[in-house]
Amino acid sequence: MKIGTKENPRHICGISGGKDSSALAIHIKEAMPEIFELLEFFFTDTGAELPEVYEYLDKMEKYLGKSILRIKADPNSNNKYKIVDGEDGSNPFDELLVKFKGFLPAPNARWCTREMKIKTMEEWIGEDYCISYVGIRADEPQREGYEAKGKNKNIKAVFPYRDDGLILQDIYNILENSGLGLPGYYKWRTRSGCYFCFYQRRVEWAILALLYPEWFEEAKKYETQHADGRMYTWIKEKPLEYIKENAEDILIRYIKKQYKKVNECELIHSLDELIKLVQKEQIRELIDSWDLKKLHDADGENKEGCTICAI
């Protein structure tokens, strides 16, 4: 029977490199083996992902025993997308930025998600009928999964976590029990694996400047002054140069603030030790201790971000 019809739809599961979609793949493998055999895993590559994202995808493939198809927007081609196999240095964001006349994406204008994630997925699926497995949890009643809005409405979203009543702690348990653990960038970030994600908090921009200065400089290049006087910045009313110049102070202030909210027994380092690590530029040691993750967790899960990029 032909696959991709109403009677025999494709089964797809997008892997973002985040905790929820990764745990979903594992959950389906363990709890829904008959569906797992049919599943096509895919990752929409923006070309701006942090190294930890690609490392985690490789680990996921080994654990699942199935490949994760890497697809990338290709705006100037007929297909509008391409399959990425191995090293690929293309950057669709640069091409799309020309289309949007230098206007950087923002929470109220998330064209990066629409153009590089959603449209890329739609072009890859074409007119095939699909069931899309989405990692929105039972404790996230406000979030919605993507479904095709066009005439054919050929993509139907299903939510195994909600069906099985799984919440945040269950996702942590799934990843821990699998041996994979959390994606590496969760040590210091709360949303998305794109290095210039506008949902980053100011402290995360500061850590990027200290941990990955080359990527920070790449993000800075996009902040440009236009002929009509417009200045687009990733952070409202604050250019990244300000973050760079004050990165150490921003991080230390954040640590002092968050330290008051956590149980000190849960941390590897004392407050003074945390501050000294920053002052000595031992950022990697700070990150690898997972202390920063625990400081982030003091505020609870960060709910900002978009479903496509963040789950």
PDB file of C-alpha atoms in Angstrom:
ATOM      1  CA  MET A   1       0.000   0.000   0.000  1.00  0.00           C
ATOM      2  CA  LYS A   2       1.319   3.442  -0.901  1.00  0.00           C
ATOM      3  CA  ILE A   3       2.600   5.395   2.096  1.00  0.00           C
ATOM      4  CA  GLY A   4       1.541   8.999   2.666  1.00  0.00           C
ATOM      5  CA  THR A   5      -2.170   8.503   2.020  1.00  0.00           C
ATOM      6  CA  LYS A   6      -5.065   9.034   4.429  1.00  0.00           C
ATOM      7  CA  GLU A   7      -5.327   5.278   4.779  1.00  0.00           C
ATOM      8  CA  ASN A   8      -1.579   4.769   5.244  1.00  0.00           C
ATOM      9  CA  PRO A   9      -0.047   8.006   6.552  1.00  0.00           C
ATOM     10  CA  ARG A  10       3.617   8.638   7.265  1.00  0.00           C
ATOM     11  CA  HIS A  11       4.621   8.766  10.913  1.00  0.00           C
ATOM     12  CA  ILE A  12       7.092  11.560  11.688  1.00  0.00           C
ATOM     13  CA  CYS A  13       8.806  12.920  14.778  1.00  0.00           C
ATOM     14  CA  GLY A  14      10.851  16.109  14.777  1.00  0.00           C
ATOM     15  CA  ILE A  15      13.936  16.112  17.009  1.00  0.00           C
ATOM     16  CA  SER A  16      14.972  19.625  18.016  1.00  0.00           C
ATOM     17  CA  GLY A  17      17.982  18.662  20.093  1.00  0.00           C
ATOM     18  CA  GLY A  18      16.044  19.641  23.221  1.00  0.00           C
ATOM     19  CA  LYS A  19      14.994  17.477  26.165  1.00  0.00           C
ATOM     20  CA  ASP A  20      11.293  16.949  25.374  1.00  0.00           C
ATOM     21  CA  SER A  21      11.572  15.769  21.774  1.00  0.00           C
ATOM     22  CA  SER A  22      14.595  13.614  22.625  1.00  0.00           C
ATOM     23  CA  ALA A  23      12.794  11.921  25.498  1.00  0.00           C
ATOM     24  CA  LEU A  24       9.743  11.463  23.260  1.00  0.00           C
ATOM     25  CA  ALA A  25      11.748   9.397  20.786  1.00  0.00           C
ATOM     26  CA  ILE A  26      12.909   7.176  23.641  1.00  0.00           C
ATOM     27  CA  HIS A  27       9.401   6.937  25.103  1.00  0.00           C
ATOM     28  CA  ILE A  28       7.930   5.880  21.771  1.00  0.00           C
ATOM     29  CA  LYS A  29      10.658   3.275  21.316  1.00  0.00           C
ATOM     30  CA  GLU A  30       9.899   1.778  24.723  1.00  0.00           C
ATOM     31  CA  ALA A  31       6.115   2.206  24.970  1.00  0.00           C
ATOM     32  CA  MET A  32       4.993   2.156  21.314  1.00  0.00           C
ATOM     33  CA  PRO A  33       7.369  -0.209  19.464  1.00  0.00           C
ATOM     34  CA  GLU A  34       4.944  -0.739  16.584  1.00  0.00           C
ATOM     35  CA  ILE A  35       4.895   3.033  15.949  1.00  0.00           C
ATOM     36  CA  PHE A  36       8.650   3.335  16.481  1.00  0.00           C
ATOM     37  CA  GLU A  37       9.255   0.966  13.563  1.00  0.00           C
ATOM     38  CA  LEU A  38       7.303   3.310  11.286  1.00  0.00           C
ATOM     39  CA  LEU A  39       8.706   6.594  12.590  1.00  0.00           C
ATOM     40  CA  GLU A  40      10.767   8.943  10.439  1.00  0.00           C
ATOM     41  CA  PHE A  41      12.928  11.106  12.680  1.00  0.00           C
ATOM     42  CA  PHE A  42      14.010  14.468  11.299  1.00  0.00           C
ATOM     43  CA  PHE A  43      15.939  17.528  12.427  1.00  0.00           C
ATOM     44  CA  THR A  44      15.539  20.905  10.738  1.00  0.00           C
ATOM     45  CA  ASP A  45      19.025  22.403  10.760  1.00  0.00           C
ATOM     46  CA  THR A  46      19.155  26.197  10.849  1.00  0.00           C
ATOM     47  CA  GLY A  47      22.898  26.263  10.205  1.00  0.00           C
ATOM     48  CA  ALA A  48      23.247  28.219  13.456  1.00  0.00           C
ATOM     49  CA  GLU A  49      23.162  25.389  15.983  1.00  0.00           C
ATOM     50  CA  LEU A  50      25.604  25.104  18.853  1.00  0.00           C
ATOM     51  CA  PRO A  51      28.123  22.214  18.681  1.00  0.00           C
ATOM     52  CA  GLU A  52      26.357  20.468  21.585  1.00  0.00           C
ATOM     53  CA  VAL A  53      23.230  20.042  19.441  1.00  0.00           C
ATOM     54  CA  TYR A  54      25.002  18.037  16.756  1.00  0.00           C
ATOM     55  CA  GLU A  55      26.854  15.977  19.368  1.00  0.00           C
ATOM     56  CA  TYR A  56      23.576  15.078  21.042  1.00  0.00           C
ATOM     57  CA  LEU A  57      21.914  14.145  17.752  1.00  0.00           C
ATOM     58  CA  ASP A  58      24.756  11.720  17.064  1.00  0.00           C
ATOM     59  CA  LYS A  59      24.267  10.165  20.504  1.00  0.00           C
ATOM     60  CA  MET A  60      20.523   9.925  19.897  1.00  0.00           C
ATOM     61  CA  GLU A  61      21.022   8.062  16.633  1.00  0.00           C
ATOM     62  CA  LYS A  62      23.257   5.492  18.296  1.00  0.00           C
ATOM     63  CA  TYR A  63      20.785   4.959  21.123  1.00  0.00           C
ATOM     64  CA  LEU A  64      17.718   4.727  18.862  1.00  0.00           C
ATOM     65  CA  GLY A  65      19.392   2.591  16.238  1.00  0.00           C
ATOM     66  CA  LYS A  66      17.733   4.765  13.599  1.00  0.00           C
ATOM     67  CA  SER A  67      18.984   7.729  11.628  1.00  0.00           C
ATOM     68  CA  ILE A  68      17.720  11.258  12.172  1.00  0.00           C
ATOM     69  CA  LEU A  69      17.299  12.884   8.783  1.00  0.00           C
ATOM     70  CA  ARG A  70      18.938  16.309   8.675  1.00  0.00           C
ATOM     71  CA  ILE A  71      17.045  18.776   6.483  1.00  0.00           C
ATOM     72  CA  LYS A  72      17.902  22.422   5.905  1.00  0.00           C
ATOM     73  CA  ALA A  73      16.132  25.361   4.306  1.00  0.00           C
ATOM     74  CA  ASP A  74      17.467  26.142   0.840  1.00  0.00           C
ATOM     75  CA  PRO A  75      15.506  29.298  -0.064  1.00  0.00           C
ATOM     76  CA  ASN A  76      16.954  29.835  -3.545  1.00  0.00           C
ATOM     77  CA  SER A  77      16.442  26.288  -4.815  1.00  0.00           C
ATOM     78  CA  ASN A  78      13.356  24.835  -6.454  1.00  0.00           C
ATOM     79  CA  ASN A  79      12.710  22.442  -3.567  1.00  0.00           C
ATOM     80  CA  LYS A  80      13.254  25.132  -0.893  1.00  0.00           C
ATOM     81  CA  TYR A  81      15.021  22.531   1.242  1.00  0.00           C
ATOM     82  CA  LYS A  82      17.867  20.044   1.013  1.00  0.00           C
ATOM     83  CA  ILE A  83      18.981  16.904   2.769  1.00  0.00           C
ATOM     84  CA  VAL A  84      22.168  17.509   4.732  1.00  0.00           C
ATOM     85  CA  ASP A  85      24.586  14.601   4.787  1.00  0.00           C
ATOM     86  CA  GLY A  86      27.826  15.167   6.662  1.00  0.00           C
ATOM     87  CA  GLU A  87      29.487  18.568   6.767  1.00  0.00           C
ATOM     88  CA  ASP A  88      27.436  21.402   5.337  1.00  0.00           C
ATOM     89  CA  GLY A  89      28.439  25.015   5.869  1.00  0.00           C
ATOM     90  CA  SER A  90      25.490  26.665   4.152  1.00  0.00           C
ATOM     91  CA  ASN A  91      23.629  29.323   6.112  1.00  0.00           C
ATOM     92  CA  PRO A  92      20.012  29.809   5.024  1.00  0.00           C
ATOM     93  CA  PHE A  93      19.596  32.516   7.664  1.00  0.00           C
ATOM     94  CA  ASP A  94      21.855  34.850   5.681  1.00  0.00           C
ATOM     95  CA  GLU A  95      19.819  34.308   2.526  1.00  0.00           C
ATOM     96  CA  LEU A  96      16.544  34.857   4.352  1.00  0.00           C
ATOM     97  CA  LEU A  97      17.836  37.960   6.121  1.00  0.00           C
ATOM     98  CA  VAL A  98      18.176  39.602   2.701  1.00  0.00           C
ATOM     99  CA  LYS A  99      14.534  38.753   2.020  1.00  0.00           C
ATOM    100  CA  PHE A 100      13.537  40.412   5.298  1.00  0.00           C
ATOM    101  CA  LYS A 101      15.743  43.454   4.566  1.00  0.00           C
ATOM    102  CA  GLY A 102      17.940  43.026   7.613  1.00  0.00           C
ATOM    103  CA  PHE A 103      15.038  42.799  10.067  1.00  0.00           C
ATOM    104  CA  LEU A 104      16.166  40.380  12.785  1.00  0.00           C
ATOM    105  CA  PRO A 105      13.666  37.839  14.143  1.00  0.00           C
ATOM    106  CA  ALA A 106      12.143  38.610  17.530  1.00  0.00           C
ATOM    107  CA  PRO A 107       9.488  37.131  19.866  1.00  0.00           C
ATOM    108  CA  ASN A 108       6.744  39.049  18.036  1.00  0.00           C
ATOM    109  CA  ALA A 109       8.198  38.302  14.573  1.00  0.00           C
ATOM    110  CA  ARG A 110       9.604  34.771  14.626  1.00  0.00           C
ATOM    111  CA  TRP A 111      10.295  34.500  10.935  1.00  0.00           C
ATOM    112  CA  CYS A 112      13.309  32.262  11.586  1.00  0.00           C
ATOM    113  CA  THR A 113      11.041  29.539  12.996  1.00  0.00           C
ATOM    114  CA  ARG A 114       8.520  29.921  10.206  1.00  0.00           C
ATOM    115  CA  GLU A 115      11.019  30.014   7.350  1.00  0.00           C
ATOM    116  CA  MET A 116      13.733  27.624   8.547  1.00  0.00           C
ATOM    117  CA  LYS A 117      11.724  25.137  10.592  1.00  0.00           C
ATOM    118  CA  ILE A 118       8.053  25.008   9.616  1.00  0.00           C
ATOM    119  CA  LYS A 119       8.271  25.733   5.878  1.00  0.00           C
ATOM    120  CA  THR A 120      11.266  23.420   5.536  1.00  0.00           C
ATOM    121  CA  MET A 121       9.298  20.607   7.166  1.00  0.00           C
ATOM    122  CA  GLU A 122       6.268  21.323   4.975  1.00  0.00           C
ATOM    123  CA  GLU A 123       8.343  21.215   1.786  1.00  0.00           C
ATOM    124  CA  TRP A 124       9.927  17.924   2.866  1.00  0.00           C
ATOM    125  CA  ILE A 125       6.516  16.361   3.590  1.00  0.00           C
ATOM    126  CA  GLY A 126       4.898  17.735   0.454  1.00  0.00           C
ATOM    127  CA  GLU A 127       1.294  16.578   0.062  1.00  0.00           C
ATOM    128  CA  ASP A 128       1.772  13.347   1.993  1.00  0.00           C
ATOM    129  CA  TYR A 129      -0.559  12.654   4.883  1.00  0.00           C
ATOM    130  CA  CYS A 130       1.374  12.441   8.139  1.00  0.00           C
ATOM    131  CA  ILE A 131       0.890  11.834  11.812  1.00  0.00           C
ATOM    132  CA  SER A 132       3.326  14.056  13.686  1.00  0.00           C
ATOM    133  CA  TYR A 133       4.365  13.006  17.204  1.00  0.00           C
ATOM    134  CA  VAL A 134       4.922  16.084  19.369  1.00  0.00           C
ATOM    135  CA  GLY A 135       6.624  16.298  22.771  1.00  0.00           C
ATOM    136  CA  ILE A 136       4.206  18.629  24.556  1.00  0.00           C
ATOM    137  CA  ARG A 137       3.668  17.378  28.087  1.00  0.00           C
ATOM    138  CA  ALA A 138       0.602  16.849  30.239  1.00  0.00           C
ATOM    139  CA  ASP A 139       1.700  19.800  32.430  1.00  0.00           C
ATOM    140  CA  GLU A 140       1.735  22.197  29.454  1.00  0.00           C
ATOM    141  CA  PRO A 141      -1.984  22.740  28.753  1.00  0.00           C
ATOM    142  CA  GLN A 142      -1.368  26.134  27.143  1.00  0.00           C
ATOM    143  CA  ARG A 143       0.886  24.848  24.351  1.00  0.00           C
ATOM    144  CA  GLU A 144      -0.270  23.699  20.948  1.00  0.00           C
ATOM    145  CA  GLY A 145       1.433  21.494  18.403  1.00  0.00           C
ATOM    146  CA  TYR A 146       1.822  22.315  14.735  1.00  0.00           C
ATOM    147  CA  GLU A 147      -0.832  20.999  12.369  1.00  0.00           C
ATOM    148  CA  ALA A 148      -1.227  21.785   8.684  1.00  0.00           C
ATOM    149  CA  LYS A 149      -3.561  24.738   8.170  1.00  0.00           C
ATOM    150  CA  GLY A 150      -3.893  24.498   4.387  1.00  0.00           C
ATOM    151  CA  LYS A 151      -6.628  23.087   2.213  1.00  0.00           C
ATOM    152  CA  ASN A 152      -5.473  19.495   2.569  1.00  0.00           C
ATOM    153  CA  LYS A 153      -4.753  19.597   6.310  1.00  0.00           C
ATOM    154  CA  ASN A 154      -2.420  16.697   5.732  1.00  0.00           C
ATOM    155  CA  ILE A 155      -0.458  16.855   9.007  1.00  0.00           C
ATOM    156  CA  LYS A 156      -2.138  15.701  12.202  1.00  0.00           C
ATOM    157  CA  ALA A 157      -0.422  16.196  15.545  1.00  0.00           C
ATOM    158  CA  VAL A 158      -0.638  13.652  18.368  1.00  0.00           C
ATOM    159  CA  PHE A 159       0.679  14.036  21.915  1.00  0.00           C
ATOM    160  CA  PRO A 160       1.910  10.824  23.550  1.00  0.00           C
ATOM    161  CA  TYR A 161       2.989  12.619  26.733  1.00  0.00           C
ATOM    162  CA  ARG A 162      -0.489  14.009  27.266  1.00  0.00           C
ATOM    163  CA  ASP A 163      -2.086  10.676  26.445  1.00  0.00           C
ATOM    164  CA  ASP A 164       0.141   8.967  29.017  1.00  0.00           C
ATOM    165  CA  GLY A 165       0.014  11.775  31.603  1.00  0.00           C
ATOM    166  CA  LEU A 166       3.760  12.471  31.523  1.00  0.00           C
ATOM    167  CA  ILE A 167       5.093  15.673  33.119  1.00  0.00           C
ATOM    168  CA  LEU A 168       8.487  17.393  33.388  1.00  0.00           C
ATOM    169  CA  GLN A 169       9.986  15.023  35.974  1.00  0.00           C
ATOM    170  CA  ASP A 170       9.036  12.056  33.781  1.00  0.00           C
ATOM    171  CA  ILE A 171      11.043  13.569  30.916  1.00  0.00           C
ATOM    172  CA  TYR A 172      14.096  13.946  33.173  1.00  0.00           C
ATOM    173  CA  ASN A 173      13.648  10.335  34.306  1.00  0.00           C
ATOM    174  CA  ILE A 174      13.420   9.028  30.737  1.00  0.00           C
ATOM    175  CA  LEU A 175      16.636  10.763  29.710  1.00  0.00           C
ATOM    176  CA  GLU A 176      18.467   9.759  32.888  1.00  0.00           C
ATOM    177  CA  ASN A 177      17.385   6.112  32.691  1.00  0.00           C
ATOM    178  CA  SER A 178      18.414   5.915  29.039  1.00  0.00           C
ATOM    179  CA  GLY A 179      21.953   6.958  29.921  1.00  0.00           C
ATOM    180  CA  LEU A 180      21.809   9.881  27.491  1.00  0.00           C
ATOM    181  CA  GLY A 181      21.064  12.534  30.092  1.00  0.00           C
ATOM    182  CA  LEU A 182      20.217  16.100  29.168  1.00  0.00           C
ATOM    183  CA  PRO A 183      21.615  17.779  26.035  1.00  0.00           C
ATOM    184  CA  GLY A 184      24.928  19.484  26.806  1.00  0.00           C
ATOM    185  CA  TYR A 185      23.739  23.032  26.264  1.00  0.00           C
ATOM    186  CA  TYR A 186      21.214  22.641  29.096  1.00  0.00           C
ATOM    187  CA  LYS A 187      24.178  23.145  31.416  1.00  0.00           C
ATOM    188  CA  TRP A 188      23.962  26.861  30.688  1.00  0.00           C
ATOM    189  CA  ARG A 189      20.931  27.584  28.505  1.00  0.00           C
ATOM    190  CA  THR A 190      17.202  27.287  29.002  1.00  0.00           C
ATOM    191  CA  ARG A 191      15.860  27.450  25.431  1.00  0.00           C
ATOM    192  CA  SER A 192      16.828  26.524  21.870  1.00  0.00           C
ATOM    193  CA  GLY A 193      20.177  25.415  20.452  1.00  0.00           C
ATOM    194  CA  CYS A 194      20.667  28.304  18.007  1.00  0.00           C
ATOM    195  CA  TYR A 195      23.601  30.428  19.085  1.00  0.00           C
ATOM    196  CA  PHE A 196      21.796  33.696  18.315  1.00  0.00           C
ATOM    197  CA  CYS A 197      18.354  32.747  19.621  1.00  0.00           C
ATOM    198  CA  PHE A 198      16.560  35.949  20.652  1.00  0.00           C
ATOM    199  CA  TYR A 199      14.869  34.052  23.503  1.00  0.00           C
ATOM    200  CA  GLN A 200      18.198  33.854  25.303  1.00  0.00           C
ATOM    201  CA  ARG A 201      18.223  35.686  28.571  1.00  0.00           C
ATOM    202  CA  ARG A 202      20.821  38.384  29.068  1.00  0.00           C
ATOM    203  CA  VAL A 203      22.923  36.111  31.253  1.00  0.00           C
ATOM    204  CA  GLU A 204      22.908  33.452  28.524  1.00  0.00           C
ATOM    205  CA  TRP A 205      24.204  35.978  26.016  1.00  0.00           C
ATOM    206  CA  ALA A 206      26.931  36.826  28.538  1.00  0.00           C
ATOM    207  CA  ILE A 207      27.867  33.144  28.883  1.00  0.00           C
ATOM    208  CA  LEU A 208      27.930  32.797  25.101  1.00  0.00           C
ATOM    209  CA  ALA A 209      30.378  35.705  24.952  1.00  0.00           C
ATOM    210  CA  LEU A 210      32.634  34.020  27.490  1.00  0.00           C
ATOM    211  CA  LEU A 211      32.230  30.397  26.398  1.00  0.00           C
ATOM    212  CA  TYR A 212      31.949  30.703  22.623  1.00  0.00           C
ATOM    213  CA  PRO A 213      33.387  34.134  21.735  1.00  0.00           C
ATOM    214  CA  GLU A 214      33.583  33.208  18.044  1.00  0.00           C
ATOM    215  CA  TRP A 215      29.828  32.520  17.890  1.00  0.00           C
ATOM    216  CA  PHE A 216      29.103  35.663  19.885  1.00  0.00           C
ATOM    217  CA  GLU A 217      31.030  37.700  17.318  1.00  0.00           C
ATOM    218  CA  GLU A 218      29.061  36.053  14.525  1.00  0.00           C
ATOM    219  CA  ALA A 219      25.821  37.086  16.237  1.00  0.00           C
ATOM    220  CA  LYS A 220      27.135  40.644  16.616  1.00  0.00           C
ATOM    221  CA  LYS A 221      27.686  40.910  12.861  1.00  0.00           C
ATOM    222  CA  TYR A 222      23.929  40.798  12.310  1.00  0.00           C
ATOM    223  CA  GLU A 223      23.367  43.975  14.323  1.00  0.00           C
ATOM    224  CA  THR A 224      23.701  46.611  11.629  1.00  0.00           C
ATOM    225  CA  GLN A 225      22.847  50.250  11.111  1.00  0.00           C
ATOM    226  CA  HIS A 226      20.645  50.736   8.045  1.00  0.00           C
ATOM    227  CA  ALA A 227      20.586  53.706   5.714  1.00  0.00           C
ATOM    228  CA  ASP A 228      17.211  54.814   7.065  1.00  0.00           C
ATOM    229  CA  GLY A 229      18.614  54.944  10.606  1.00  0.00           C
ATOM    230  CA  ARG A 230      17.128  51.683  11.849  1.00  0.00           C
ATOM    231  CA  MET A 231      19.283  49.644  14.202  1.00  0.00           C
ATOM    232  CA  TYR A 232      18.328  46.006  14.685  1.00  0.00           C
ATOM    233  CA  THR A 233      19.589  44.350  17.866  1.00  0.00           C
ATOM    234  CA  TRP A 234      19.038  40.886  19.335  1.00  0.00           C
ATOM    235  CA  ILE A 235      18.182  42.346  22.741  1.00  0.00           C
ATOM    236  CA  LYS A 236      15.693  45.186  22.979  1.00  0.00           C
ATOM    237  CA  GLU A 237      17.563  48.500  23.200  1.00  0.00           C
ATOM    238  CA  LYS A 238      20.867  46.792  24.057  1.00  0.00           C
ATOM    239  CA  PRO A 239      23.507  45.971  21.422  1.00  0.00           C
ATOM    240  CA  LEU A 240      25.584  42.849  21.983  1.00  0.00           C
ATOM    241  CA  GLU A 241      28.696  45.000  22.402  1.00  0.00           C
ATOM    242  CA  TYR A 242      27.230  46.066  25.762  1.00  0.00           C
ATOM    243  CA  ILE A 243      26.879  42.409  26.771  1.00  0.00           C
ATOM    244  CA  LYS A 244      30.445  41.671  25.715  1.00  0.00           C
ATOM    245  CA  GLU A 245      31.868  44.568  27.697  1.00  0.00           C
ATOM    246  CA  ASN A 246      29.888  43.619  30.810  1.00  0.00           C
ATOM    247  CA  ALA A 247      29.695  39.825  30.455  1.00  0.00           C
ATOM    248  CA  GLU A 248      31.619  39.004  33.631  1.00  0.00           C
ATOM    249  CA  ASP A 249      29.612  41.434  35.765  1.00  0.00           C
ATOM    250  CA  ILE A 250      26.304  40.223  34.293  1.00  0.00           C
ATOM    251  CA  LEU A 251      27.160  36.615  35.118  1.00  0.00           C
ATOM    252  CA  ILE A 252      28.376  37.392  38.650  1.00  0.00           C
ATOM    253  CA  ARG A 253      25.267  39.463  39.440  1.00  0.00           C
ATOM    254  CA  TYR A 254      23.096  36.625  38.186  1.00  0.00           C
ATOM    255  CA  ILE A 255      24.950  34.052  40.295  1.00  0.00           C
ATOM    256  CA  LYS A 256      24.562  36.189  43.436  1.00  0.00           C
ATOM    257  CA  LYS A 257      20.858  36.673  42.777  1.00  0.00           C
ATOM    258  CA  GLN A 258      20.116  33.008  42.048  1.00  0.00           C
ATOM    259  CA  TYR A 259      22.296  31.682  44.851  1.00  0.00           C
ATOM    260  CA  LYS A 260      19.848  33.096  47.386  1.00  0.00           C
ATOM    261  CA  LYS A 261      17.084  30.921  45.894  1.00  0.00           C
ATOM    262  CA  VAL A 262      18.758  27.500  45.926  1.00  0.00           C
ATOM    263  CA  ASN A 263      19.661  24.900  48.501  1.00  0.00           C
ATOM    264  CA  GLU A 264      23.418  25.310  48.878  1.00  0.00           C
ATOM    265  CA  CYS A 265      23.790  21.570  49.536  1.00  0.00           C
ATOM    266  CA  GLU A 266      22.758  20.891  45.936  1.00  0.00           C
ATOM    267  CA  LEU A 267      25.647  22.912  44.496  1.00  0.00           C
ATOM    268  CA  ILE A 268      29.194  21.735  43.850  1.00  0.00           C
ATOM    269  CA  HIS A 269      30.686  25.146  44.551  1.00  0.00           C
ATOM    270  CA  SER A 270      30.131  27.795  47.213  1.00  0.00           C
ATOM    271  CA  LEU A 271      29.135  31.314  46.208  1.00  0.00           C
ATOM    272  CA  ASP A 272      32.714  32.557  46.540  1.00  0.00           C
ATOM    273  CA  GLU A 273      33.983  29.644  44.437  1.00  0.00           C
ATOM    274  CA  LEU A 274      31.415  30.327  41.726  1.00  0.00           C
ATOM    275  CA  ILE A 275      32.443  33.979  41.553  1.00  0.00           C
ATOM    276  CA  LYS A 276      36.150  33.078  41.443  1.00  0.00           C
ATOM    277  CA  LEU A 277      35.549  30.690  38.544  1.00  0.00           C
ATOM    278  CA  VAL A 278      34.043  33.564  36.579  1.00  0.00           C
ATOM    279  CA  GLN A 279      36.796  35.987  37.549  1.00  0.00           C
ATOM    280  CA  LYS A 280      39.469  33.452  36.538  1.00  0.00           C
ATOM    281  CA  GLU A 281      37.618  32.863  33.244  1.00  0.00           C
ATOM    282  CA  GLN A 282      37.135  29.188  34.122  1.00  0.00           C
ATOM    283  CA  ILE A 283      33.734  29.183  32.455  1.00  0.00           C
ATOM    284  CA  ARG A 284      33.936  25.632  31.176  1.00  0.00           C
ATOM    285  CA  GLU A 285      34.593  24.322  34.698  1.00  0.00           C
ATOM    286  CA  LEU A 286      31.591  26.298  35.930  1.00  0.00           C
ATOM    287  CA  ILE A 287      29.419  24.922  33.131  1.00  0.00           C
ATOM    288  CA  ASP A 288      30.522  21.314  33.535  1.00  0.00           C
ATOM    289  CA  SER A 289      29.735  21.336  37.261  1.00  0.00           C
ATOM    290  CA  TRP A 290      26.014  21.717  36.342  1.00  0.00           C
ATOM    291  CA  ASP A 291      25.798  24.390  39.056  1.00  0.00           C
ATOM    292  CA  LEU A 292      24.572  26.937  36.545  1.00  0.00           C
ATOM    293  CA  LYS A 293      21.737  24.606  35.538  1.00  0.00           C
ATOM    294  CA  LYS A 294      20.731  24.366  39.209  1.00  0.00           C
ATOM    295  CA  LEU A 295      20.769  28.154  39.491  1.00  0.00           C
ATOM    296  CA  HIS A 296      18.540  28.378  36.404  1.00  0.00           C
ATOM    297  CA  ASP A 297      16.185  25.771  37.884  1.00  0.00           C
ATOM    298  CA  ALA A 298      15.578  27.970  40.923  1.00  0.00           C
ATOM    299  CA  ASP A 299      13.114  29.956  38.753  1.00  0.00           C
ATOM    300  CA  GLY A 300      11.366  26.858  37.452  1.00  0.00           C
ATOM    301  CA  GLU A 301      11.181  25.829  33.832  1.00  0.00           C
ATOM    302  CA  ASN A 302      11.511  28.710  31.382  1.00  0.00           C
ATOM    303  CA  LYS A 303       8.231  28.745  29.452  1.00  0.00           C
ATOM    304  CA  GLU A 304       9.358  31.274  26.857  1.00  0.00           C
ATOM    305  CA  GLY A 305      10.143  30.075  23.390  1.00  0.00           C
ATOM    306  CA  CYS A 306       8.370  28.462  20.497  1.00  0.00           C
ATOM    307  CA  THR A 307       7.221  24.858  20.349  1.00  0.00           C
ATOM    308  CA  ILE A 308       9.050  24.016  17.129  1.00  0.00           C
ATOM    309  CA  CYS A 309      12.504  25.114  18.351  1.00  0.00           C
ATOM    310  CA  ALA A 310      12.326  24.494  22.043  1.00  0.00           C
ATOM    311  CA  ILE A 311      10.807  21.099  22.740  1.00  0.00           C
TER     312      ILE A 311
END
